[in-house]
CSV table of C-alpha atoms and ligand atoms in Angstrom, one decimal:
chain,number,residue,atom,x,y,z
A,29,UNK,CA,0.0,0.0,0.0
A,30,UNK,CA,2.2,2.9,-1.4
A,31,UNK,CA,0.7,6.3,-1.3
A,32,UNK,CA,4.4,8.0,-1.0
A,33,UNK,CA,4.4,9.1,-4.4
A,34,UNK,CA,2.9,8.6,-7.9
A,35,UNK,CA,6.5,8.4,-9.2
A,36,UNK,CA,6.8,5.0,-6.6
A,37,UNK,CA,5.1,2.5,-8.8
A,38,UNK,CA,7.0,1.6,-12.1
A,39,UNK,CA,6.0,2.4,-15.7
A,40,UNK,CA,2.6,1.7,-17.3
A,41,UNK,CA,3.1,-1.6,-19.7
A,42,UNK,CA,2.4,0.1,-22.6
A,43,UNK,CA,4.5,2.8,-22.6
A,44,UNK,CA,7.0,-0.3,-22.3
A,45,UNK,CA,5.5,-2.0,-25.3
A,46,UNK,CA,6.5,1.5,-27.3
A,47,UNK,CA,10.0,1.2,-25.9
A,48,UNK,CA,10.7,-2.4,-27.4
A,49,UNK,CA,8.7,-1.3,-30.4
A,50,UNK,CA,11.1,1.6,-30.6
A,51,UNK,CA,14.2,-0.3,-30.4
A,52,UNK,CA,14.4,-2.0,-33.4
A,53,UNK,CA,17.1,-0.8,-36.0
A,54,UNK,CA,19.5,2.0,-36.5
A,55,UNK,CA,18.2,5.7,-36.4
A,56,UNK,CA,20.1,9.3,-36.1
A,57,UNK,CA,20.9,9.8,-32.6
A,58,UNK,CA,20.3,13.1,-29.8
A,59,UNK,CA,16.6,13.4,-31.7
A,60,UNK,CA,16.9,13.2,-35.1
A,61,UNK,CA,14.9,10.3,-35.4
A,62,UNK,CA,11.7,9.9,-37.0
A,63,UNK,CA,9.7,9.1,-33.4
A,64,UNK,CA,11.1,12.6,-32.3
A,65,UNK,CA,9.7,14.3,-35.2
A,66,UNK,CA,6.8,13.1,-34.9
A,67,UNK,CA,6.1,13.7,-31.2
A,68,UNK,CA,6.6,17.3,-32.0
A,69,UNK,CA,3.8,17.0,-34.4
A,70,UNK,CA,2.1,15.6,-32.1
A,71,UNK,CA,2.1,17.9,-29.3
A,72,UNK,CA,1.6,20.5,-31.9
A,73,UNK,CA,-2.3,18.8,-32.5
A,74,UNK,CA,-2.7,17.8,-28.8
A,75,UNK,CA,-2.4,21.6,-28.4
A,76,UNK,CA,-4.0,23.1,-31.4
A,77,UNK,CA,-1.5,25.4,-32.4
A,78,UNK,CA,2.1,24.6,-33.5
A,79,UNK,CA,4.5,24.3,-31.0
A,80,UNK,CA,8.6,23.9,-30.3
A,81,UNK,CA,8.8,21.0,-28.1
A,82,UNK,CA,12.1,19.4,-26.9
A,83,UNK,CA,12.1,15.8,-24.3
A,84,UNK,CA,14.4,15.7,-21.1
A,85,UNK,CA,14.4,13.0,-18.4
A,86,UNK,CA,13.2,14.9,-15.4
A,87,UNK,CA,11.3,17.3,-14.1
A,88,UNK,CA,14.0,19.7,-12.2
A,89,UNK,CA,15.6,19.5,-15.8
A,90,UNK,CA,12.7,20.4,-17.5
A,91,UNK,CA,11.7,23.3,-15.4
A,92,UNK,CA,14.9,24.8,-14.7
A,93,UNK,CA,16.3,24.6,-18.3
A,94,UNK,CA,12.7,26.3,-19.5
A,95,UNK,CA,13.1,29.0,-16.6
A,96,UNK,CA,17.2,29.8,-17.8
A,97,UNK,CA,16.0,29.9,-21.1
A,98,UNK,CA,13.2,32.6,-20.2
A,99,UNK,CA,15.4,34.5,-17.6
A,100,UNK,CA,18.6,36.1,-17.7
A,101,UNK,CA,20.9,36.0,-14.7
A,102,UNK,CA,19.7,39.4,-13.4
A,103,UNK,CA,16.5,37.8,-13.6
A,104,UNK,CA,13.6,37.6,-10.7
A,105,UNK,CA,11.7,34.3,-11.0
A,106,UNK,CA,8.3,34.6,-8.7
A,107,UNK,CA,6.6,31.0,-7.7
A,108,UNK,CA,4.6,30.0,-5.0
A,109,UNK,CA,6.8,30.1,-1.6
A,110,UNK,CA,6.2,26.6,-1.0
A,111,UNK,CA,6.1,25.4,-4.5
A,112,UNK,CA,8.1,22.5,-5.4
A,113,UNK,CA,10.8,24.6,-7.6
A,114,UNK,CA,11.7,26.8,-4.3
A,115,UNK,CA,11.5,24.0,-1.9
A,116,UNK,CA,13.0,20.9,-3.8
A,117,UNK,CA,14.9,21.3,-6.4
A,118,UNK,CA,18.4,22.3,-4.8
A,119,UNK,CA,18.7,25.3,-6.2
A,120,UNK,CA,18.8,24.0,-10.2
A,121,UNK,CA,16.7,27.2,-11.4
A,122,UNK,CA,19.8,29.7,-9.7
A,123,UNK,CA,22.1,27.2,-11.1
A,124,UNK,CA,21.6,27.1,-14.6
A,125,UNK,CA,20.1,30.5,-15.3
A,126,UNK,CA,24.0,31.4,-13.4
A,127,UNK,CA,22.5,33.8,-10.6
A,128,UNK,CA,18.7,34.7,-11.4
A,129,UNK,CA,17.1,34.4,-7.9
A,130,UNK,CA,13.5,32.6,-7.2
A,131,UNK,CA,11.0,34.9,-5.3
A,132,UNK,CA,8.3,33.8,-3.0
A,133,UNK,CA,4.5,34.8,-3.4
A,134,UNK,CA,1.8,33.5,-0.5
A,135,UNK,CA,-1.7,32.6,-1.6
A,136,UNK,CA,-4.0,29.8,-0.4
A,137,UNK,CA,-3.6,26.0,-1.2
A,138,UNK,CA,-0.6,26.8,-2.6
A,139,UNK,CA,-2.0,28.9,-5.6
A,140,UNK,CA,0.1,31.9,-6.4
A,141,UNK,CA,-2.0,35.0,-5.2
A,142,UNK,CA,-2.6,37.5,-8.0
A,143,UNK,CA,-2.9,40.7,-6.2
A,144,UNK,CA,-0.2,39.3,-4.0
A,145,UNK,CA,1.8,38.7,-7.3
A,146,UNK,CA,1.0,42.2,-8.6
A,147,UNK,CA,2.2,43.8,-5.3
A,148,UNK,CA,5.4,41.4,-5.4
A,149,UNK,CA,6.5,42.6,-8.7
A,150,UNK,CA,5.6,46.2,-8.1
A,151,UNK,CA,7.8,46.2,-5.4
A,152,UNK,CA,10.9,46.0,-7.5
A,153,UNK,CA,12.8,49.1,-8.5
A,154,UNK,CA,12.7,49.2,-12.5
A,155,UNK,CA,15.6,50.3,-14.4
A,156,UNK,CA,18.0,49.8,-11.2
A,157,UNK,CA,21.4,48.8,-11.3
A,158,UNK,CA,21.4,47.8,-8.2
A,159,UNK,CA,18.2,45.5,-8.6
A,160,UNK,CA,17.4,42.1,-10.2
A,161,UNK,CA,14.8,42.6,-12.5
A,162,UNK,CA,11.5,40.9,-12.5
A,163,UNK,CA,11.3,38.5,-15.7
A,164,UNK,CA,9.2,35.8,-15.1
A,165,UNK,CA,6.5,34.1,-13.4
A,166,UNK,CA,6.3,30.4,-12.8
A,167,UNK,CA,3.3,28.3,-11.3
A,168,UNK,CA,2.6,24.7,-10.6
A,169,UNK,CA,-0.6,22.9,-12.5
A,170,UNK,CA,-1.8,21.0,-10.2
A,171,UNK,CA,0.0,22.7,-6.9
A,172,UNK,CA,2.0,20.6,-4.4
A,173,UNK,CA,-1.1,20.3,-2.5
A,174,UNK,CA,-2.7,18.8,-5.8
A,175,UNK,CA,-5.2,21.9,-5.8
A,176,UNK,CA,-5.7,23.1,-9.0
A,177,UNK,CA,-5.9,26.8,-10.8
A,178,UNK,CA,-8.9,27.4,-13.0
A,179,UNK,CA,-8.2,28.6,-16.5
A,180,UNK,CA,-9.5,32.3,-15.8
A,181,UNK,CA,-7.3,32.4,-12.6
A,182,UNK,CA,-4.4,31.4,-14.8
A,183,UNK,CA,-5.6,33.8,-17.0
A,184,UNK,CA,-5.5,36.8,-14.5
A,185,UNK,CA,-1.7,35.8,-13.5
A,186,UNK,CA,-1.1,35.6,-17.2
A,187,UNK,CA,-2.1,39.5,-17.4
A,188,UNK,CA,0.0,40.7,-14.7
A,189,UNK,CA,3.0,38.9,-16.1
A,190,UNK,CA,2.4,39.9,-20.1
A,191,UNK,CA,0.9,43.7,-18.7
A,192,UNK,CA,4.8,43.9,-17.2
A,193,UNK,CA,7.1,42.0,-19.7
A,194,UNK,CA,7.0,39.4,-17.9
A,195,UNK,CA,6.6,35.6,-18.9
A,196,UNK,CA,4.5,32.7,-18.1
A,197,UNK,CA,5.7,29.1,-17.1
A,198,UNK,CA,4.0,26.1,-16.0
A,199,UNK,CA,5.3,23.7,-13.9
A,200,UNK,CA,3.0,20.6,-15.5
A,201,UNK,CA,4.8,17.7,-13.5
A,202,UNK,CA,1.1,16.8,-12.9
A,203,UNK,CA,-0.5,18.5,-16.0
A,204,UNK,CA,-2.4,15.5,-16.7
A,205,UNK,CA,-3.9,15.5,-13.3
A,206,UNK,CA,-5.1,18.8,-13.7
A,207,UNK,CA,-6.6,18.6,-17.0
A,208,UNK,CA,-8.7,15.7,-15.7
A,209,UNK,CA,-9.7,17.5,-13.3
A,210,UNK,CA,-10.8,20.4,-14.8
A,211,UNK,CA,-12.4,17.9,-18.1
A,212,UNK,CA,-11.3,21.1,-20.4
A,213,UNK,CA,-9.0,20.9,-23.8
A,214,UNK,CA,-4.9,21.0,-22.7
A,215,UNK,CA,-4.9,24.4,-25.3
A,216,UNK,CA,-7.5,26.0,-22.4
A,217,UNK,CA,-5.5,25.1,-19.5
A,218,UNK,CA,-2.4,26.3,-21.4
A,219,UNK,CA,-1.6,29.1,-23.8
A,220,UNK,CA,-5.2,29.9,-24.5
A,221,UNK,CA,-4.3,31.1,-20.9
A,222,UNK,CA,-1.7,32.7,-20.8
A,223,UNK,CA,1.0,30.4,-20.3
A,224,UNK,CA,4.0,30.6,-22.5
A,225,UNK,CA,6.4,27.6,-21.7
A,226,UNK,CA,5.0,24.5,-20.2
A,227,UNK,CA,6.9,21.9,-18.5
A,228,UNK,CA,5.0,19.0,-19.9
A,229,UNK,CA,5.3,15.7,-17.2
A,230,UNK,CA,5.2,12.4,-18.2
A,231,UNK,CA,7.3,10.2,-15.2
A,232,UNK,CA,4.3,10.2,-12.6
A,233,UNK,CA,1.4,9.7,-14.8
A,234,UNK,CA,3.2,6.3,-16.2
A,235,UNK,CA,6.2,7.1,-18.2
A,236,UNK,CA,9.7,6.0,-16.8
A,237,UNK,CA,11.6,8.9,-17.6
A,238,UNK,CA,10.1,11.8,-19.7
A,239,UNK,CA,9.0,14.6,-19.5
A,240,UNK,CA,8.8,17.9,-22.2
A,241,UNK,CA,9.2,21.2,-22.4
A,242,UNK,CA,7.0,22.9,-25.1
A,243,UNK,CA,6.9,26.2,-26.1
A,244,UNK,CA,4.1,28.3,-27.3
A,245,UNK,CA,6.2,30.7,-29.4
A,246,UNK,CA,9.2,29.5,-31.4
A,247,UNK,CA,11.0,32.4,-30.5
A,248,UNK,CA,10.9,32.1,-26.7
A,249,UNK,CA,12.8,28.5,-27.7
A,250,UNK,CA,16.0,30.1,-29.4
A,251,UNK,CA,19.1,29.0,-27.2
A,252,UNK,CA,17.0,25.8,-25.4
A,253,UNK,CA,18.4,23.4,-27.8
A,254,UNK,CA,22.2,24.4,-26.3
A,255,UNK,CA,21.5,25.3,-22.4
A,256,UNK,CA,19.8,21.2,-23.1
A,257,UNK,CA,23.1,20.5,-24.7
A,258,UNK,CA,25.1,21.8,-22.1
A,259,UNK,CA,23.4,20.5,-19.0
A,260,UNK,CA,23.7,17.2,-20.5
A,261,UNK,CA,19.8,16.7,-21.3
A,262,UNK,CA,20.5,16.0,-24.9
A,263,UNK,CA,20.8,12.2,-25.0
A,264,UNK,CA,22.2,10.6,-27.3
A,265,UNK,CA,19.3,8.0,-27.7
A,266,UNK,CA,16.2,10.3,-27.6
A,267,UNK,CA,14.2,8.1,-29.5
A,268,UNK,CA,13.5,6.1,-26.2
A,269,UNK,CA,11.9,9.3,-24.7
A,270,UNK,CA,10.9,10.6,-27.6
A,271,UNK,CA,8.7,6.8,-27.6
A,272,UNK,CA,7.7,7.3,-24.2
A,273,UNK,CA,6.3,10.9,-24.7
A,274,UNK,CA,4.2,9.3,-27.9
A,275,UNK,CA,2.8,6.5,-26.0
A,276,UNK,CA,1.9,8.5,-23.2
A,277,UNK,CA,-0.1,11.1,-25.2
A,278,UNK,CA,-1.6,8.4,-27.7
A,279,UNK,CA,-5.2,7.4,-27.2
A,280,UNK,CA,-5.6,9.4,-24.4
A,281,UNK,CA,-3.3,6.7,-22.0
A,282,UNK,CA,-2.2,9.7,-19.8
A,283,UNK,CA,-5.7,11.7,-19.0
A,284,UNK,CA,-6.8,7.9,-18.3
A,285,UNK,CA,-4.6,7.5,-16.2
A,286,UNK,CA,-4.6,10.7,-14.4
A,287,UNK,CA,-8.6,10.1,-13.7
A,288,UNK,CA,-7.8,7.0,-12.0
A,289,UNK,CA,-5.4,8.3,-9.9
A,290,UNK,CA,-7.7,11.5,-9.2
A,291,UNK,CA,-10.8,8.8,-8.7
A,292,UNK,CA,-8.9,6.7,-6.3
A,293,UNK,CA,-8.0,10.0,-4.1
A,294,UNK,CA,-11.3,11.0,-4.4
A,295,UNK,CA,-12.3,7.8,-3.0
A,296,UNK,CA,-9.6,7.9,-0.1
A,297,UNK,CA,-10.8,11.2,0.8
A,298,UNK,CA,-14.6,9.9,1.5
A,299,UNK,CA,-13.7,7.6,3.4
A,300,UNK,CA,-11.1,9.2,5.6
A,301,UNK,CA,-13.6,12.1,5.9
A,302,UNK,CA,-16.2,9.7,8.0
A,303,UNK,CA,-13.2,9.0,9.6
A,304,UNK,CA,-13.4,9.5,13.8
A,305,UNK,CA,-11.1,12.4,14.4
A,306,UNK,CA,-9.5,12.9,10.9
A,307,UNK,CA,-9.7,16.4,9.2
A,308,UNK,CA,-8.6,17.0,5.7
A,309,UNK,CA,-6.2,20.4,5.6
A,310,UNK,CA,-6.5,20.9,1.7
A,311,UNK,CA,-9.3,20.4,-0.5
A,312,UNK,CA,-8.6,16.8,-3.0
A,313,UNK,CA,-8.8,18.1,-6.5
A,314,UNK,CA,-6.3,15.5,-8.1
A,315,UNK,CA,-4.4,12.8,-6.8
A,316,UNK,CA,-2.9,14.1,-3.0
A,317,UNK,CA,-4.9,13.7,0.2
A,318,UNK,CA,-4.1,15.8,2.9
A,319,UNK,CA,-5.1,14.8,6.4
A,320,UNK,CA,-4.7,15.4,9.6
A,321,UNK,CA,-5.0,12.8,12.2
A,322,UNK,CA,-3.9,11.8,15.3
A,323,UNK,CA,-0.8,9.5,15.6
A,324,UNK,CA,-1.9,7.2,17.2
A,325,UNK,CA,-4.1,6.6,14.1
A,326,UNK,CA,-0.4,7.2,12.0
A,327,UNK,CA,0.9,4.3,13.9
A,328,UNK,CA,-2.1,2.1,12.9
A,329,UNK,CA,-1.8,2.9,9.6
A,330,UNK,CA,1.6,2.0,9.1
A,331,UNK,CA,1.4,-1.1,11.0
A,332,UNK,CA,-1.2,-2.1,8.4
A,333,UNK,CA,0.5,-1.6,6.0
A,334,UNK,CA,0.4,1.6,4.6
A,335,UNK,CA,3.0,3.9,3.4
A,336,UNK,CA,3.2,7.5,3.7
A,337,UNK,CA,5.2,10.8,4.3
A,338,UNK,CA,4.3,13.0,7.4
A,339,UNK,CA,3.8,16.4,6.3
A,340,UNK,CA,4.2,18.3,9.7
A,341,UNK,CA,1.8,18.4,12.6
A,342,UNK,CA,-1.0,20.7,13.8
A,343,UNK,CA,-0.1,20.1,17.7
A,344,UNK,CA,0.5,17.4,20.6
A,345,UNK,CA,-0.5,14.0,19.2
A,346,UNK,CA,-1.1,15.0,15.8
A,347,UNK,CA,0.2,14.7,12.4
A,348,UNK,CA,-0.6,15.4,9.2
A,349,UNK,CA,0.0,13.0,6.2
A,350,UNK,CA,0.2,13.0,2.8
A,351,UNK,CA,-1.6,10.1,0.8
A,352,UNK,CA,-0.8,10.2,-3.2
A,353,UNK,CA,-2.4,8.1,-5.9
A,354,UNK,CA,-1.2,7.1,-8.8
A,355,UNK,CA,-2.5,5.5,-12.4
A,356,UNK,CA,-1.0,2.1,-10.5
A,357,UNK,CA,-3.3,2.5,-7.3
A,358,UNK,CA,-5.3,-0.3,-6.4
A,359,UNK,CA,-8.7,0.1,-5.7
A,360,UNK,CA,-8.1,-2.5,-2.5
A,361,UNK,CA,-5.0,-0.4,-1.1
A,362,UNK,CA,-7.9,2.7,-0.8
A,363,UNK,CA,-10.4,0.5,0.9
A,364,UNK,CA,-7.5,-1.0,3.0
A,365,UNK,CA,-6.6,2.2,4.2
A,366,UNK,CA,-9.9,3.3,5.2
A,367,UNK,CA,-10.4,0.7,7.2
A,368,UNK,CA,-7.4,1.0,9.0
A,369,UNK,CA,-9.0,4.8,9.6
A,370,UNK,CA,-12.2,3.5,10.5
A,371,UNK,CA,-13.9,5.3,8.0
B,16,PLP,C1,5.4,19.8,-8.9
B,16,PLP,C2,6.7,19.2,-9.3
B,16,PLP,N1,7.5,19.7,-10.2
B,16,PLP,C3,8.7,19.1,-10.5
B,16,PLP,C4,9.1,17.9,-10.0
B,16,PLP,C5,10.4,17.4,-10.3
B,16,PLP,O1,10.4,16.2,-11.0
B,16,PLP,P1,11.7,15.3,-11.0
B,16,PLP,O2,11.7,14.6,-9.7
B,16,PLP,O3,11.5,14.4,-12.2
B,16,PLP,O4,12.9,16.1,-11.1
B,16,PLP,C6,8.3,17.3,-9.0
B,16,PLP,C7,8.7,16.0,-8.4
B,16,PLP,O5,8.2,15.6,-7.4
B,16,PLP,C8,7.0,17.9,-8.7
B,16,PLP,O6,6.2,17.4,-7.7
């Protein structure tokens, strides 16, 4: 019973089929294979507009390389203060933009604040030596509480970032989740939005090691190609992520799978909600419960077999836990667990 996280299970089986279907015979190497091309194409329909899309292996990869690419080392970079990029990433963003500096906005459920934002980026002396400047803006589709921003709110950050010269990226680890949440087109959770780089996920909705970034305007994508190159991103046998990225977006494998994971959450947070003494601390939008519940109740849980992370405590005998599903989630591991609750 694994709740850690959705990147804890393996890879979905066919996303390994399209890997031994990919590896037959010779093609050119570092993504000028045919399966590379065509994923671009791809994307380019999955998003209604064409796009300039290039395949890493991880997500801190994917969102720092976007974020250097759209900031330049005098650059500020404002996120959410708790969001993954400030809190978990060791510092890649400052690293391989060579000095531009992450900035941290509050808001609720760990959704950027807009007026917040606004105020945040007003604050910043213009036209200051002395001062970094504010260039971009980057936000986390679904959140690291697995809330999720509606279109117009994305939207309205969107417009204080373009009204300012500022630009747009989303941190889609879990883009999938959201989406199948919010059962709209990915071109209206995206650039019809606002948002002008997107860090496309792929490794916790089933993939094993993919993930994209995709641009919305070529020319936002001019020196990617070489910060990829020079981070070591560009491997040498892209057509195994390229296949990856296909198979995940093909037949709509990755929104299915992201409604499973966001049904079996759902479920888990029912039953833990008629729970005795258990209180849900964020509302379950995708695929991450929140609760908080005493420890002795922790304790029971985990000798049963479940595993989790604590996620801090609300006071003497209390803790709160987070529970994460996955497109691997069994339906029995839920149930299991809300026994264990009592629920
Ligand atoms: C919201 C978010 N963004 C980015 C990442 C980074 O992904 P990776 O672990 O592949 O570098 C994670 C991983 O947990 C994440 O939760």
């Amino acid at each position: 019973m694994n709740f850690i996280s959705d990147n804890a299970n393996g890879a979905d089986p066919r996303i390994l089929d399209a890997l031994t279907k990919a590896n037959s015979g010779a093609v050119l190497s570092y993504g000028g294979d045919p399966g590379t091309a065509r994923l671009q194409a791809r994307f380019g329909a999955l998003f209604g507009r064409a796009v300039t899309s290039f395949p890493v292996v991880s997500g801190t990869a994917a969102n720092a390389l976007a974020l250097a690419t759209l900031t330049p080392p005098h650059g500020l970079i404002f996120c959410h203060a708790r969001s993954h990029i400030m809190m978990a990433e060791c510092g890649a963003v400052e690293f391989h933009s060579h000095g531009a500096r992450l900035v941290g906005v509050e808001g609720e459920n760990c959704k950027i604040d807009a007026r917040a934002l606004a105020a945040a980026i007003d604050a910043v002396p213009r036209n200051f030596a002395h001062s970094m400047q504010p260039a971009t803006v980057t936000l986390s589709q679904s959140t690291e509480l697995g809330t999720v921003y509606a279109p117009a709110e994305v939207r309205a950050i969107a417009d204080i970032c373009h009204a300012r010269g500022l630009k747009l990226h989303m941190d889609g680890a879990r883009f999938a989740n959201a989406l199948a949440y919010l059962d709209v087109a990915p071109a209206q959770a995206s650039w019809e939005c606002g948002v002008d780089v997107l860090s496309f996920g792929a490794s916790k909705g089933g993939a094993l090691a993919a993930e994209a970034v995709i641009f919305f305007d070529a020319p936002d994508a001019s020196d990617f190609m070489y910060r990829r190159k020079k981070a070591g991103h560009l491997i040498s046998k892209m057509r195994f992520v390229s296949a990856q990225l296909e198979a995940y977006v093909e037949d709509g494998l990755w929104l299915g799978n992201a409604a499973h994971a966001n049904a079996m959450a759902a479920q888990l947070a029912q039953g833990l909600k008629n729970a005795p003494d258990v209180r849900l601390t964020a509302p379950v939008q995708t695929n991450m419960v929140f609760a908080d519940i005493p420890t002795a109740l922790a304790m029971r849980l985990r000798e049963g077999g479940a595993i989790f992370h604590d996620w801090g405590s609300t006071g003497k005998d209390r803790v709160t836990i987070r529970l994460v599903t996955s497109f691997a989630t069994p339906q029995t591991d839920v149930a299991k667990v809300i026994e264990l609750a009592g629920g």
